[in-house]
Tab-separated table of C-alpha atoms in Angstrom:
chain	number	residue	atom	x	y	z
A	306	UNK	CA	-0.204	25.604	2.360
A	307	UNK	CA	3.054	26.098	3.789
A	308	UNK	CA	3.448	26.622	7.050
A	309	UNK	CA	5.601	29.471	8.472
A	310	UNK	CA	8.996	29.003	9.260
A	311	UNK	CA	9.031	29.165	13.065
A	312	UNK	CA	6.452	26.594	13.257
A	313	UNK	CA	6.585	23.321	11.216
A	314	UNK	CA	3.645	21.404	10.630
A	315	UNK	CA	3.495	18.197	12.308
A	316	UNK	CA	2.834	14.978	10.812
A	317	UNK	CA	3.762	11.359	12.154
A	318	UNK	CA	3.498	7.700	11.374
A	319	UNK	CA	1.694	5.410	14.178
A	320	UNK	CA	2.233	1.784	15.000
A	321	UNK	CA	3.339	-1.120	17.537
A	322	UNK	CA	6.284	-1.504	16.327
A	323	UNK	CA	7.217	1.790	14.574
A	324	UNK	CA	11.165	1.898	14.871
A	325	UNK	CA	11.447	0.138	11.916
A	326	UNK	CA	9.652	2.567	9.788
A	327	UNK	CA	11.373	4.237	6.998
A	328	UNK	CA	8.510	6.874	6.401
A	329	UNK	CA	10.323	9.703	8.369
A	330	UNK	CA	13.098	9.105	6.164
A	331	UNK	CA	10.837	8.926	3.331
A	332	UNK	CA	8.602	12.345	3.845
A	333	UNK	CA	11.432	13.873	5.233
A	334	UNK	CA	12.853	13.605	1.339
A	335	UNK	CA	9.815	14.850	0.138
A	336	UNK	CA	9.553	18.022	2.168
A	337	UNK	CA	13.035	18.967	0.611
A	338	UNK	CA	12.224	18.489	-2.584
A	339	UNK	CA	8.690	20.342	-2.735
A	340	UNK	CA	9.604	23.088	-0.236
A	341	UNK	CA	6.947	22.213	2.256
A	342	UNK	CA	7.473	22.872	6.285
A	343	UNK	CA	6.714	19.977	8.015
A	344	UNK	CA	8.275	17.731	10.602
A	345	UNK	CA	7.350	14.034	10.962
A	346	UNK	CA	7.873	11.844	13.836
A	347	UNK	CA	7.211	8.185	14.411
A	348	UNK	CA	4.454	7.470	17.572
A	349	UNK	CA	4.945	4.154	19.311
A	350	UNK	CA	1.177	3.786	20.217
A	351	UNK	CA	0.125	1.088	22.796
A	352	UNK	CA	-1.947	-1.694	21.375
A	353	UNK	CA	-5.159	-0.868	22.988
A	354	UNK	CA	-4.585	2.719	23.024
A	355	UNK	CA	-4.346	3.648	19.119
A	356	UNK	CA	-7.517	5.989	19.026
A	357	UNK	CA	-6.144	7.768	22.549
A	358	UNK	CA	-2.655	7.888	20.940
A	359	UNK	CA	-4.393	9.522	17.390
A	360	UNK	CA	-7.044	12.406	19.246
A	361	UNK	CA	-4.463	13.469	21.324
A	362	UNK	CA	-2.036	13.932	18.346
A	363	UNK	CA	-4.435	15.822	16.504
A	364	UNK	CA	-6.084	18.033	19.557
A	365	UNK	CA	-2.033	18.797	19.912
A	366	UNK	CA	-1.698	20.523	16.749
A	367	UNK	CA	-0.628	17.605	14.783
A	368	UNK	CA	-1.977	17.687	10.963
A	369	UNK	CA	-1.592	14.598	9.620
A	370	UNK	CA	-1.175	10.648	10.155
A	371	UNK	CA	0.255	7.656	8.409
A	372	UNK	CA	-1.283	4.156	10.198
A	373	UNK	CA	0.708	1.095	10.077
A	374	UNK	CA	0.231	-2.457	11.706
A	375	UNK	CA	-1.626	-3.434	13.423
A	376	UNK	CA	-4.234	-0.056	13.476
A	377	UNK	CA	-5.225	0.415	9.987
A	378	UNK	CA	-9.102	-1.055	11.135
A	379	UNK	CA	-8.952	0.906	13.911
A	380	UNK	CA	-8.071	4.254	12.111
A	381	UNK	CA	-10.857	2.998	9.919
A	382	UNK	CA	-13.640	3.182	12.412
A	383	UNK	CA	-11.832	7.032	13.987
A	384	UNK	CA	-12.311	8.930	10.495
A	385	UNK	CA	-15.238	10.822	10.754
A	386	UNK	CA	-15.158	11.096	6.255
A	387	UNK	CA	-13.670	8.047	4.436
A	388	UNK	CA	-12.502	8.121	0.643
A	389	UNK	CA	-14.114	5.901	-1.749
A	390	UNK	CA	-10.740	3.421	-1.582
A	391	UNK	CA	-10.648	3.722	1.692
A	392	UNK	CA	-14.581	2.913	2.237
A	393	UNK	CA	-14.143	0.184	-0.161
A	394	UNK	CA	-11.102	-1.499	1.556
A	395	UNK	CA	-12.193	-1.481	4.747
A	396	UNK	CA	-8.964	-0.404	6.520
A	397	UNK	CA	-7.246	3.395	6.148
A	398	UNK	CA	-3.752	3.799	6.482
A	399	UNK	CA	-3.996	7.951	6.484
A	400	UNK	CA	-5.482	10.352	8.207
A	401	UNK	CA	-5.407	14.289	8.327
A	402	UNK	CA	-8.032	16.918	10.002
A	403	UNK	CA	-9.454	20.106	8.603
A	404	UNK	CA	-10.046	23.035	10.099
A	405	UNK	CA	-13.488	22.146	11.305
A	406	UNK	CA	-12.345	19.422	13.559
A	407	UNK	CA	-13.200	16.337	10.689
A	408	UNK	CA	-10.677	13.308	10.319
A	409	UNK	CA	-10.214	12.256	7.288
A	410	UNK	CA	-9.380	8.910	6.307
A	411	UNK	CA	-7.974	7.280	2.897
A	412	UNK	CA	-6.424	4.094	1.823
A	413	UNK	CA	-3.281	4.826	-0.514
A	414	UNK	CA	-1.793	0.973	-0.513
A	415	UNK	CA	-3.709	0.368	-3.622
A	416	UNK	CA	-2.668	3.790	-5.338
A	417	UNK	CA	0.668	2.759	-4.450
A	418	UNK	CA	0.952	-0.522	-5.922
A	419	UNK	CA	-0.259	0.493	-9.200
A	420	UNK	CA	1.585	3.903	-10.014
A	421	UNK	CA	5.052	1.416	-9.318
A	422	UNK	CA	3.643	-0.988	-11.606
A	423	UNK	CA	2.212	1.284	-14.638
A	424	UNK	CA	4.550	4.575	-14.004
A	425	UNK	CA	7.987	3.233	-12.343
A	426	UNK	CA	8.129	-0.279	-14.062
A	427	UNK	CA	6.137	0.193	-17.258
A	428	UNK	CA	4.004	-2.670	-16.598
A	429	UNK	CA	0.917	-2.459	-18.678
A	430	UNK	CA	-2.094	-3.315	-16.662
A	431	UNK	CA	-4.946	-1.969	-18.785
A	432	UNK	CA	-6.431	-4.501	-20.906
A	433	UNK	CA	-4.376	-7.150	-18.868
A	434	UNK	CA	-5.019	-10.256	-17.097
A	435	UNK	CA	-4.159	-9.831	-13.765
A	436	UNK	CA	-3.667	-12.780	-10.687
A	437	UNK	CA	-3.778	-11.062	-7.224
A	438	UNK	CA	-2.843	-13.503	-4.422
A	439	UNK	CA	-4.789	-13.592	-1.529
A	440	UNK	CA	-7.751	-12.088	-0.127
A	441	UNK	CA	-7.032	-10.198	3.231
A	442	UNK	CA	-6.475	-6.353	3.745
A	443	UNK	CA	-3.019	-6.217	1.431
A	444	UNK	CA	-5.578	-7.413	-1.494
A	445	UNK	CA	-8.554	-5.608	-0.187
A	446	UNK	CA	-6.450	-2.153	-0.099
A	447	UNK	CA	-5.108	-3.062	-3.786
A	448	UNK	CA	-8.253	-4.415	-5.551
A	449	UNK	CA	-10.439	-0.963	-6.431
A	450	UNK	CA	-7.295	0.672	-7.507
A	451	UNK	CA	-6.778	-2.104	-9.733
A	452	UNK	CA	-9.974	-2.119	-10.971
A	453	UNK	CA	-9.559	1.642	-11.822
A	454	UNK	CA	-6.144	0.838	-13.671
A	455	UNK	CA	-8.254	-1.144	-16.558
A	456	UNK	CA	-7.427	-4.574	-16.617
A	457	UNK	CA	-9.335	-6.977	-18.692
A	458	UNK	CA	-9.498	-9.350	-15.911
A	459	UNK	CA	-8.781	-9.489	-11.999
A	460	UNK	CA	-8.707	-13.275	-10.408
A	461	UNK	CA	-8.287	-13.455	-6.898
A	462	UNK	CA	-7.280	-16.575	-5.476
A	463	UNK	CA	-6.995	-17.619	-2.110
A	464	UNK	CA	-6.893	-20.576	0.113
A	465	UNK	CA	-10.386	-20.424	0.904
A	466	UNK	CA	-11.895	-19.333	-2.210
A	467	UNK	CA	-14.950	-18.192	-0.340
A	468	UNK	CA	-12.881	-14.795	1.117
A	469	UNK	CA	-11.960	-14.519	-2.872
A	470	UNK	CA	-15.313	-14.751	-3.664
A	471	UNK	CA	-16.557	-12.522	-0.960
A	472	UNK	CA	-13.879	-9.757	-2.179
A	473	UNK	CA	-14.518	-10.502	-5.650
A	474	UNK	CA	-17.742	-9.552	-5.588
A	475	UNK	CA	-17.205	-6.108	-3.728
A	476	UNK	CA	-16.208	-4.846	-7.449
A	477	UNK	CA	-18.271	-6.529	-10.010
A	478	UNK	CA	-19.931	-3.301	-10.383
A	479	UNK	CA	-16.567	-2.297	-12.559
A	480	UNK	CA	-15.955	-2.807	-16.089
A	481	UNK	CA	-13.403	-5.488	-15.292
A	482	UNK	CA	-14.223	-8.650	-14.897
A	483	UNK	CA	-13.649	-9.936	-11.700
A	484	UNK	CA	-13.540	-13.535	-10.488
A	485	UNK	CA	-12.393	-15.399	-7.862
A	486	UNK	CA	-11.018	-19.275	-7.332
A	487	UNK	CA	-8.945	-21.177	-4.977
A	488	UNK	CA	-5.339	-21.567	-5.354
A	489	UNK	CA	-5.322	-25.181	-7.074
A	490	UNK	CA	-8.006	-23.736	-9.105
A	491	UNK	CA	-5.921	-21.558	-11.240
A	492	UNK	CA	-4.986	-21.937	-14.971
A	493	UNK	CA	-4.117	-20.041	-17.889
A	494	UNK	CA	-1.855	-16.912	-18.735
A	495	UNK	CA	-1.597	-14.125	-16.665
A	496	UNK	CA	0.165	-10.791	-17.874
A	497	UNK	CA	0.486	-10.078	-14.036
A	498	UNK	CA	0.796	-11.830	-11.099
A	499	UNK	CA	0.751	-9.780	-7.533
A	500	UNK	CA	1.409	-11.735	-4.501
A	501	UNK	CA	-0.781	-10.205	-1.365
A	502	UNK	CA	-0.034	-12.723	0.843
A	503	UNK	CA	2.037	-12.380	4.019
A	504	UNK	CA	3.809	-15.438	3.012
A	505	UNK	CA	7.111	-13.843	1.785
A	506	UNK	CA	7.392	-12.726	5.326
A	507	UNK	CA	7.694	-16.094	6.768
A	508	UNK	CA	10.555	-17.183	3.517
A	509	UNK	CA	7.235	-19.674	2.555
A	510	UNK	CA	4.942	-19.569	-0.621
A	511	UNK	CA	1.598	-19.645	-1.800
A	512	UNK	CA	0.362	-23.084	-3.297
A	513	UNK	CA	0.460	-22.455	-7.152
A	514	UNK	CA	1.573	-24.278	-9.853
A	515	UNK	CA	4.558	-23.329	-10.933
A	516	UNK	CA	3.870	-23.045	-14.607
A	517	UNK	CA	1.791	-19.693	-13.404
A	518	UNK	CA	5.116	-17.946	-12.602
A	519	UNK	CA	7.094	-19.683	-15.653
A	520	UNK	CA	4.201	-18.557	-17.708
A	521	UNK	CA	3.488	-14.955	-16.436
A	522	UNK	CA	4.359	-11.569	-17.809
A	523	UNK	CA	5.504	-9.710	-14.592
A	524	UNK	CA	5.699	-11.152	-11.286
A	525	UNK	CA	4.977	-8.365	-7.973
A	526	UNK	CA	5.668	-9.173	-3.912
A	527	UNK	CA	4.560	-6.471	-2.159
A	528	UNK	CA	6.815	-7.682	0.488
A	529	UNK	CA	10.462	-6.423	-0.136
A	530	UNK	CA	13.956	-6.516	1.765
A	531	UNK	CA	17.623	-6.094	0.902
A	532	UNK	CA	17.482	-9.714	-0.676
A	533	UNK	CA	14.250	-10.774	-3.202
A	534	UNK	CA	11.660	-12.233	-1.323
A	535	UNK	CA	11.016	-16.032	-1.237
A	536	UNK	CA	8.267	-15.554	-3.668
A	537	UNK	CA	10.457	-13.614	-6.209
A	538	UNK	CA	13.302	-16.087	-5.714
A	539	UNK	CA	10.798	-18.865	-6.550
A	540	UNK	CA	9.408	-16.832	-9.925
A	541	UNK	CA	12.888	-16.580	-11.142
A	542	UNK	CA	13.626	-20.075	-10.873
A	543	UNK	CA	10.570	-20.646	-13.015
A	544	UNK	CA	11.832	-18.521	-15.318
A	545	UNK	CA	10.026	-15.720	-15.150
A	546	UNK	CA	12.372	-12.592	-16.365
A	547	UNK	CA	9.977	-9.392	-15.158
A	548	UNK	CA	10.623	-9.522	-10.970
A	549	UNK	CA	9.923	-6.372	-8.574
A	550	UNK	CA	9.439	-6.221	-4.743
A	551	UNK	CA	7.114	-3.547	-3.003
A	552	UNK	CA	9.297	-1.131	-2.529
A	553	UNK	CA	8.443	1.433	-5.289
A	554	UNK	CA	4.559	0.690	-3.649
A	555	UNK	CA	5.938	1.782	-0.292
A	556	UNK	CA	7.099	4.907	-1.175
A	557	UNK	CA	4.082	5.804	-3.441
A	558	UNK	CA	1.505	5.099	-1.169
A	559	UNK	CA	3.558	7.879	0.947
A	560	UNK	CA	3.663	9.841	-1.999
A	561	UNK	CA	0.248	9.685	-2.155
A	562	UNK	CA	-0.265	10.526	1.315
A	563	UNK	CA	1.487	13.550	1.139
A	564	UNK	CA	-0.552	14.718	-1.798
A	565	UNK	CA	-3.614	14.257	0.538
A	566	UNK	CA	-2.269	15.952	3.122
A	567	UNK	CA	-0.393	18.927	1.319
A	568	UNK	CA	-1.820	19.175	-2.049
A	569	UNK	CA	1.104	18.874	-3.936
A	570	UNK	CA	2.290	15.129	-5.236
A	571	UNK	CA	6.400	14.857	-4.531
A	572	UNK	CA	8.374	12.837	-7.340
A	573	UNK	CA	9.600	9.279	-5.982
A	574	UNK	CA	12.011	8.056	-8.260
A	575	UNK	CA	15.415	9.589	-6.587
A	576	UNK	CA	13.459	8.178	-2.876
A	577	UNK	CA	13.341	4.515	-4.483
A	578	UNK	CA	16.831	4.112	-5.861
A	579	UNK	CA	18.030	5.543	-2.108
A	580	UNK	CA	16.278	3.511	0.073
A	581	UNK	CA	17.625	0.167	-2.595
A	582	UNK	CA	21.177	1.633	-2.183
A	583	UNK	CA	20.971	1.555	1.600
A	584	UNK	CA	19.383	-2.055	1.518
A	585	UNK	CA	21.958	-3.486	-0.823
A	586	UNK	CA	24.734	-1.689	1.474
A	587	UNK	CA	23.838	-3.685	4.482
C-alpha cells in the first residue's frame, strides 16, 4: 500500500477555518512511524463550495480526506458508500476513493472517544453507567460506538429532552439500555460522565446538578486546550478526582482514519503526550 518514493500519496484535511488544524502535524507523525508515503495538506474550502473543493481533490489524484467544521453533513450526503457509524451518525468526518471511482465515507469521532477512554485512560465502560451530554452531532458521532463499548446504561440528556429522546431511540436496538431525559431530570450515579456539548467552548456549562460531577467516576470534555476546559474546572471543584479533555479522542479518531485509509492502525500514545507538551509550553 505504499506508494513509491517519487510520488507521495496525497491526503488533506478540509474546512472553513483549517489553519488551526493540528492533523498535518498529527498524520505527518504517523507516516514516520509506520513507514507509509504520504503527504497531507490542509484545504481552506469556501463555505458553499465544500463538494467542488472535495471532487476536484480527488479527480486530482488526491486519496484521502479528513472533514472538519462546518462540512461533516455535507461530506455526508458526497460519499457514494457510508460505514455503519457513519450511516448511523448522520455526519462523516472521512473520506477516501477506490480505484473504481467510489467515495467512501466513515465517522471515526465516536471510535475516537472510546479507545482514549478504555485503552489510553483505563476507564472501564463495559458494564458501566454512562451520562453523555447533549444531543447534537458530537453525541450523535459518539453514541453507536458507545453502544458497541458495552455499557450497562447510556442516558442522554439534553436541554430539550425531545432531541435526547429522538437520538436515544436510534440505538435501542443494542443490548444497552438506552434512555434519554432533560438536564434537570437527571439523578443517580454515573461511572462516566461525557460532556458533548459545545459549551466548554464558550467557558459556560451545562445545567446539572452538581452532585452528578461530585458523584461520578470519570468526568470527559471532548473539548480540550492548553488549560482544562470550563467543564473540567467545574468537575474538579466538585470533587471529582478522574478529569480528561478530548485530546487523546482527537488524535484517535485520526488514528482511525488512517487505518481506513492505509490499512495499517499507527500507535498514538508518543502523538498525545507531544501535542500536551506543546500546549502546556505556550
Amino acid at each position: 500500500m505504499t506508494a513509491s518514493a517519487s510520488s507521495p500519496d496525497r491526503y488533506a484535511v478540509v474546512g472553513n477555518p483549517i489553519a488551526h488544524s493540528r492533523s498535518p502535524q498529527i498524520h505527518a507523525r504517523f507516516a514516520a512511524e509506520t513507514g507509509e508515503h504520504v503527504a497531507y495538506d490542509r484545504i481552506l474550502a469556501p463555505l458553499d463550495g465544500f463538494t467542488v473543493t472535495a471532487r476536484d481533490f480527488f479527480a486530482g489524484g488526491g486519496r484521502g480526506l479528513n472533514v472538519t467544521v462546518p462540512f461533516k453533513l455535507e461530506a455526508f450526503e458526497l460519499a457514494d458508500q457510508l460505514t455503519e457509524r457513519a450511516a448511523h451518525a448522520g455526519a462523516v468526518n472521512t473520506l477516501w476513493i477506490d480505484a473504481a471511482g467510489r467515495i467512501h465515507g466513515d465517522n471515526t469521532d465516536g471510535i475516537g472517544i472510546v479507545r482514549d477512554l478504555r485503552d489510553n485512560l483505563g476507564v472501564k465502560l463495559a458494564g458501566a453507567r454512562v451520562l453523555l451530554l447533549g444531543a447534537g452531532g458530537a453525541a450523535r458521532g459518539a453514541l453507536l460506538p458507545l453502544v458497541d463499548a458495552g455499557p450497562a446504561e447510556i442516558v442522554i440528556a439534553n436541554r430539550t429532552e425531545p432531541k435526547a429522546e429522538e437520538l436515544a431511540q436510534s440505538a435501542r436496538a443494542a443490548a444497552t439500555r438506552v434512555t434519554a431525559a432533560g438536564f434537570a431530570g437527571l439523578a443517580g450515579r454515573f461511572d462516566v460522565v461525557i460532556n458533548a456539548t459545545s459549551t466548554s467552548l464558550d467557558g459556560d456549562l451545562p445545567p446539572i446538578a452538581d452532585a452528578l460531577l461530585k458523584d461520578a467516576g470519570f468526568v470527559y470534555d471532548m473539548m480540550y486546550g492548553a488549560k482544562p476546559t470550563s467543564f473540567l474546572a467545574h468537575a474538579a471543584i466538585c470533587g471529582c478526582a478522574g478529569l480528561a479533555d478530548g485530546l487523546g479522542m482527537l488524535v484517535e479518531q485520526a488514528a482511525e482514519s488512517f487505518f481506513d485509509w492505509r490499512g495499517v492502525r499507527p500507535t498514538t500514545g508518543a502523538v498525545i503526550a507531544a501535542i500536551r507538551a506543546e500546549l502546556a509550553a505556550r
